[in-house]
């Protein structure tokens, strides 16, 4: 049976370019992107426990990593559709929870009694101790923001087909990043040392503007990656439902 002959194949009387097209799973590309997205989110959760200040600009240590997770989410949504993107989001969510549980176990394990080991334990608690709250903030924000980002991108693709990729990437990213940033900052602000409303507003605005700007600047690169994956996915164009 050919890829186009399954239940989700394009109808025979439908012109090839008139509908949104997606790929089915079966090649290694989705697995690679899923693994990278999970690693990026886990590292971002650790980095986010550190408050960072560039003069009057307030952010956290994960600021340079997190936009990459959304770029990967855009690629997965565009190539594979909303259902597959949702699986990637849930899987990344679960792996981040698992990482957080591992941190808790590692910190709780009894260590040696010498001064060097006590110093290492203190450093470990300082670096990973706040992470559970950061993980909660990050996961809820990631879950909501990525889901909205993916849903909007796929709905826009249903209207335009293969056209206007740049508009899908920018429109979905803006909405997803705003929801993500607002949820994350509301939960994580106290952990990284943000104590007043002015700093909180600064934190939200800087996070949203930075993440959105990075995604907008990377739209040409994201488009090239999407095109590259589409050409190499044997089943791309065979699936017509998201």
GROMACS .gro file of C-alpha atoms in nm:
model
  242
    1UNK     CA    1   0.000   0.000   0.000
    2UNK     CA    2   0.142   0.339  -0.093
    3UNK     CA    3   0.156   0.621   0.166
    4UNK     CA    4  -0.117   0.807  -0.017
    5UNK     CA    5  -0.362   0.518  -0.012
    6UNK     CA    6  -0.439   0.518   0.361
    7UNK     CA    7  -0.736   0.658   0.548
    8UNK     CA    8  -0.584   1.008   0.572
    9UNK     CA    9  -0.473   1.029   0.208
   10UNK     CA   10  -0.569   1.316  -0.018
   11UNK     CA   11  -0.881   1.244  -0.224
   12UNK     CA   12  -0.798   1.153  -0.584
   13UNK     CA   13  -1.003   1.443  -0.725
   14UNK     CA   14  -0.832   1.703  -0.506
   15UNK     CA   15  -0.561   1.914  -0.674
   16UNK     CA   16  -0.219   1.852  -0.517
   17UNK     CA   17  -0.163   2.208  -0.396
   18UNK     CA   18  -0.514   2.291  -0.277
   19UNK     CA   19  -0.507   2.143   0.073
   20UNK     CA   20  -0.283   2.146   0.376
   21UNK     CA   21  -0.039   1.858   0.354
   22UNK     CA   22   0.150   1.678   0.631
   23UNK     CA   23   0.380   1.380   0.680
   24UNK     CA   24   0.324   1.061   0.872
   25UNK     CA   25   0.576   0.931   1.124
   26UNK     CA   26   0.824   0.675   1.001
   27UNK     CA   27   1.150   0.857   0.929
   28UNK     CA   28   1.414   0.952   1.189
   29UNK     CA   29   1.362   1.328   1.159
   30UNK     CA   30   1.075   1.357   1.406
   31UNK     CA   31   1.262   1.156   1.670
   32UNK     CA   32   1.569   1.378   1.640
   33UNK     CA   33   1.365   1.698   1.671
   34UNK     CA   34   1.170   1.558   1.967
   35UNK     CA   35   1.493   1.466   2.149
   36UNK     CA   36   1.644   1.811   2.092
   37UNK     CA   37   1.324   1.986   2.204
   38UNK     CA   38   1.316   1.783   2.527
   39UNK     CA   39   1.684   1.854   2.603
   40UNK     CA   40   1.637   2.225   2.534
   41UNK     CA   41   1.340   2.246   2.772
   42UNK     CA   42   1.521   2.056   3.050
   43UNK     CA   43   1.829   2.279   3.020
   44UNK     CA   44   1.608   2.587   3.007
   45UNK     CA   45   1.442   2.481   3.332
   46UNK     CA   46   1.781   2.466   3.503
   47UNK     CA   47   1.901   2.795   3.355
   48UNK     CA   48   1.576   2.970   3.446
   49UNK     CA   49   1.652   2.931   3.818
   50UNK     CA   50   1.917   3.202   3.782
   51UNK     CA   51   1.808   3.563   3.752
   52UNK     CA   52   2.007   3.760   3.494
   53UNK     CA   53   2.037   4.138   3.464
   54UNK     CA   54   2.177   4.326   3.165
   55UNK     CA   55   2.165   4.674   3.311
   56UNK     CA   56   1.792   4.755   3.349
   57UNK     CA   57   1.689   4.445   3.154
   58UNK     CA   58   1.579   4.155   3.374
   59UNK     CA   59   1.561   3.797   3.246
   60UNK     CA   60   1.677   3.447   3.345
   61UNK     CA   61   1.959   3.210   3.256
   62UNK     CA   62   1.750   3.008   3.014
   63UNK     CA   63   1.663   3.302   2.790
   64UNK     CA   64   1.899   3.205   2.505
   65UNK     CA   65   1.777   2.844   2.486
   66UNK     CA   66   1.400   2.851   2.511
   67UNK     CA   67   1.318   3.008   2.170
   68UNK     CA   68   1.480   2.703   2.009
   69UNK     CA   69   1.208   2.482   2.159
   70UNK     CA   70   0.942   2.693   1.987
   71UNK     CA   71   1.128   2.689   1.657
   72UNK     CA   72   1.137   2.309   1.673
   73UNK     CA   73   0.768   2.310   1.766
   74UNK     CA   74   0.697   2.517   1.455
   75UNK     CA   75   0.884   2.271   1.234
   76UNK     CA   76   0.702   1.971   1.383
   77UNK     CA   77   0.361   2.140   1.355
   78UNK     CA   78   0.416   2.248   0.996
   79UNK     CA   79   0.550   1.914   0.875
   80UNK     CA   80   0.352   1.662   1.083
   81UNK     CA   81   0.038   1.844   1.198
   82UNK     CA   82  -0.129   1.922   1.529
   83UNK     CA   83  -0.180   1.565   1.656
   84UNK     CA   84   0.188   1.478   1.623
   85UNK     CA   85   0.292   1.815   1.767
   86UNK     CA   86   0.067   1.749   2.065
   87UNK     CA   87   0.242   1.415   2.120
   88UNK     CA   88   0.578   1.595   2.111
   89UNK     CA   89   0.457   1.853   2.364
   90UNK     CA   90   0.323   1.588   2.604
   91UNK     CA   91   0.639   1.376   2.570
   92UNK     CA   92   0.863   1.676   2.637
   93UNK     CA   93   0.642   1.763   2.935
   94UNK     CA   94   0.678   1.410   3.077
   95UNK     CA   95   1.056   1.402   3.031
   96UNK     CA   96   1.092   1.735   3.210
   97UNK     CA   97   0.887   1.603   3.503
   98UNK     CA   98   1.112   1.295   3.510
   99UNK     CA   99   1.424   1.516   3.515
  100UNK     CA  100   1.282   1.716   3.804
  101UNK     CA  101   1.213   1.398   4.002
  102UNK     CA  102   1.569   1.285   3.937
  103UNK     CA  103   1.703   1.614   4.077
  104UNK     CA  104   1.495   1.564   4.391
  105UNK     CA  105   1.624   1.208   4.440
  106UNK     CA  106   1.987   1.313   4.380
  107UNK     CA  107   1.960   1.594   4.635
  108UNK     CA  108   1.789   1.368   4.891
  109UNK     CA  109   2.047   1.087   4.870
  110UNK     CA  110   2.282   1.079   5.173
  111UNK     CA  111   2.627   1.213   5.093
  112UNK     CA  112   2.970   1.193   5.254
  113UNK     CA  113   3.044   1.384   5.574
  114UNK     CA  114   3.362   1.565   5.467
  115UNK     CA  115   3.371   1.939   5.399
  116UNK     CA  116   3.424   1.895   5.025
  117UNK     CA  117   3.113   1.677   4.990
  118UNK     CA  118   2.911   1.917   5.206
  119UNK     CA  119   3.013   2.203   4.977
  120UNK     CA  120   2.912   2.001   4.671
  121UNK     CA  121   2.576   1.918   4.831
  122UNK     CA  122   2.514   2.284   4.908
  123UNK     CA  123   2.602   2.384   4.553
  124UNK     CA  124   2.376   2.112   4.414
  125UNK     CA  125   2.085   2.225   4.630
  126UNK     CA  126   2.146   2.584   4.530
  127UNK     CA  127   2.152   2.503   4.159
  128UNK     CA  128   1.875   2.244   4.140
  129UNK     CA  129   1.676   2.305   4.459
  130UNK     CA  130   1.449   2.576   4.310
  131UNK     CA  131   1.399   2.379   3.989
  132UNK     CA  132   1.068   2.206   4.084
  133UNK     CA  133   0.886   2.543   4.096
  134UNK     CA  134   1.068   2.653   3.782
  135UNK     CA  135   0.967   2.325   3.618
  136UNK     CA  136   0.604   2.379   3.718
  137UNK     CA  137   0.612   2.729   3.570
  138UNK     CA  138   0.795   2.614   3.259
  139UNK     CA  139   0.579   2.308   3.198
  140UNK     CA  140   0.246   2.484   3.239
  141UNK     CA  141   0.369   2.769   3.020
  142UNK     CA  142   0.518   2.530   2.765
  143UNK     CA  143   0.204   2.317   2.754
  144UNK     CA  144  -0.028   2.614   2.701
  145UNK     CA  145   0.200   2.821   2.478
  146UNK     CA  146   0.314   2.538   2.252
  147UNK     CA  147  -0.039   2.403   2.214
  148UNK     CA  148  -0.172   2.745   2.111
  149UNK     CA  149   0.128   2.798   1.883
  150UNK     CA  150   0.077   2.463   1.710
  151UNK     CA  151  -0.302   2.492   1.686
  152UNK     CA  152  -0.290   2.839   1.529
  153UNK     CA  153  -0.017   2.737   1.282
  154UNK     CA  154  -0.209   2.430   1.167
  155UNK     CA  155  -0.541   2.617   1.145
  156UNK     CA  156  -0.375   2.885   0.933
  157UNK     CA  157  -0.223   2.617   0.712
  158UNK     CA  158  -0.567   2.464   0.662
  159UNK     CA  159  -0.674   2.797   0.509
  160UNK     CA  160  -0.365   2.872   0.299
  161UNK     CA  161  -0.217   2.532   0.215
  162UNK     CA  162   0.155   2.560   0.142
  163UNK     CA  163   0.138   2.937   0.091
  164UNK     CA  164   0.223   3.212   0.345
  165UNK     CA  165   0.453   3.004   0.565
  166UNK     CA  166   0.612   3.320   0.708
  167UNK     CA  167   0.270   3.448   0.821
  168UNK     CA  168   0.193   3.117   0.994
  169UNK     CA  169   0.525   3.115   1.175
  170UNK     CA  170   0.502   3.476   1.291
  171UNK     CA  171   0.133   3.474   1.383
  172UNK     CA  172   0.141   3.151   1.579
  173UNK     CA  173   0.469   3.238   1.752
  174UNK     CA  174   0.344   3.576   1.874
  175UNK     CA  175   0.033   3.426   2.035
  176UNK     CA  176   0.210   3.123   2.180
  177UNK     CA  177   0.502   3.320   2.323
  178UNK     CA  178   0.273   3.573   2.493
  179UNK     CA  179   0.076   3.302   2.674
  180UNK     CA  180   0.394   3.112   2.757
  181UNK     CA  181   0.576   3.415   2.896
  182UNK     CA  182   0.285   3.541   3.105
  183UNK     CA  183   0.224   3.202   3.270
  184UNK     CA  184   0.592   3.131   3.330
  185UNK     CA  185   0.674   3.471   3.475
  186UNK     CA  186   0.370   3.469   3.704
  187UNK     CA  187   0.481   3.144   3.868
  188UNK     CA  188   0.861   3.171   3.849
  189UNK     CA  189   0.920   3.537   3.938
  190UNK     CA  190   0.954   3.485   4.313
  191UNK     CA  191   1.201   3.198   4.269
  192UNK     CA  192   1.452   3.401   4.071
  193UNK     CA  193   1.429   3.703   4.301
  194UNK     CA  194   1.173   3.931   4.135
  195UNK     CA  195   0.991   4.098   4.424
  196UNK     CA  196   0.807   4.407   4.296
  197UNK     CA  197   0.555   4.481   4.023
  198UNK     CA  198   0.789   4.696   3.817
  199UNK     CA  199   1.048   4.419   3.792
  200UNK     CA  200   0.770   4.172   3.708
  201UNK     CA  201   0.641   4.385   3.420
  202UNK     CA  202   0.998   4.426   3.299
  203UNK     CA  203   1.047   4.049   3.321
  204UNK     CA  204   0.730   3.973   3.123
  205UNK     CA  205   0.789   4.234   2.853
  206UNK     CA  206   1.156   4.152   2.807
  207UNK     CA  207   1.082   3.780   2.790
  208UNK     CA  208   0.799   3.820   2.541
  209UNK     CA  209   0.977   4.071   2.317
  210UNK     CA  210   1.303   3.878   2.321
  211UNK     CA  211   1.151   3.535   2.250
  212UNK     CA  212   0.920   3.670   1.980
  213UNK     CA  213   1.196   3.876   1.819
  214UNK     CA  214   1.430   3.576   1.808
  215UNK     CA  215   1.161   3.364   1.645
  216UNK     CA  216   1.084   3.639   1.392
  217UNK     CA  217   1.454   3.682   1.310
  218UNK     CA  218   1.487   3.307   1.265
  219UNK     CA  219   1.183   3.276   1.036
  220UNK     CA  220   1.409   3.250   0.726
  221UNK     CA  221   1.615   2.976   0.894
  222UNK     CA  222   1.303   2.799   1.023
  223UNK     CA  223   1.155   2.813   0.672
  224UNK     CA  224   1.470   2.659   0.523
  225UNK     CA  225   1.466   2.380   0.783
  226UNK     CA  226   1.097   2.313   0.717
  227UNK     CA  227   1.164   2.299   0.343
  228UNK     CA  228   1.460   2.067   0.397
  229UNK     CA  229   1.257   1.826   0.613
  230UNK     CA  230   0.958   1.832   0.378
  231UNK     CA  231   1.178   1.731   0.083
  232UNK     CA  232   1.329   1.442   0.278
  233UNK     CA  233   1.012   1.309   0.439
  234UNK     CA  234   0.899   1.031   0.204
  235UNK     CA  235   0.536   1.059   0.319
  236UNK     CA  236   0.503   1.441   0.306
  237UNK     CA  237   0.190   1.531   0.115
  238UNK     CA  238   0.023   1.197   0.178
  239UNK     CA  239  -0.155   1.301   0.499
  240UNK     CA  240  -0.431   1.558   0.466
  241UNK     CA  241  -0.549   1.580   0.827
  242UNK     CA  242  -0.366   1.749   1.113
   0.00000   0.00000   0.00000
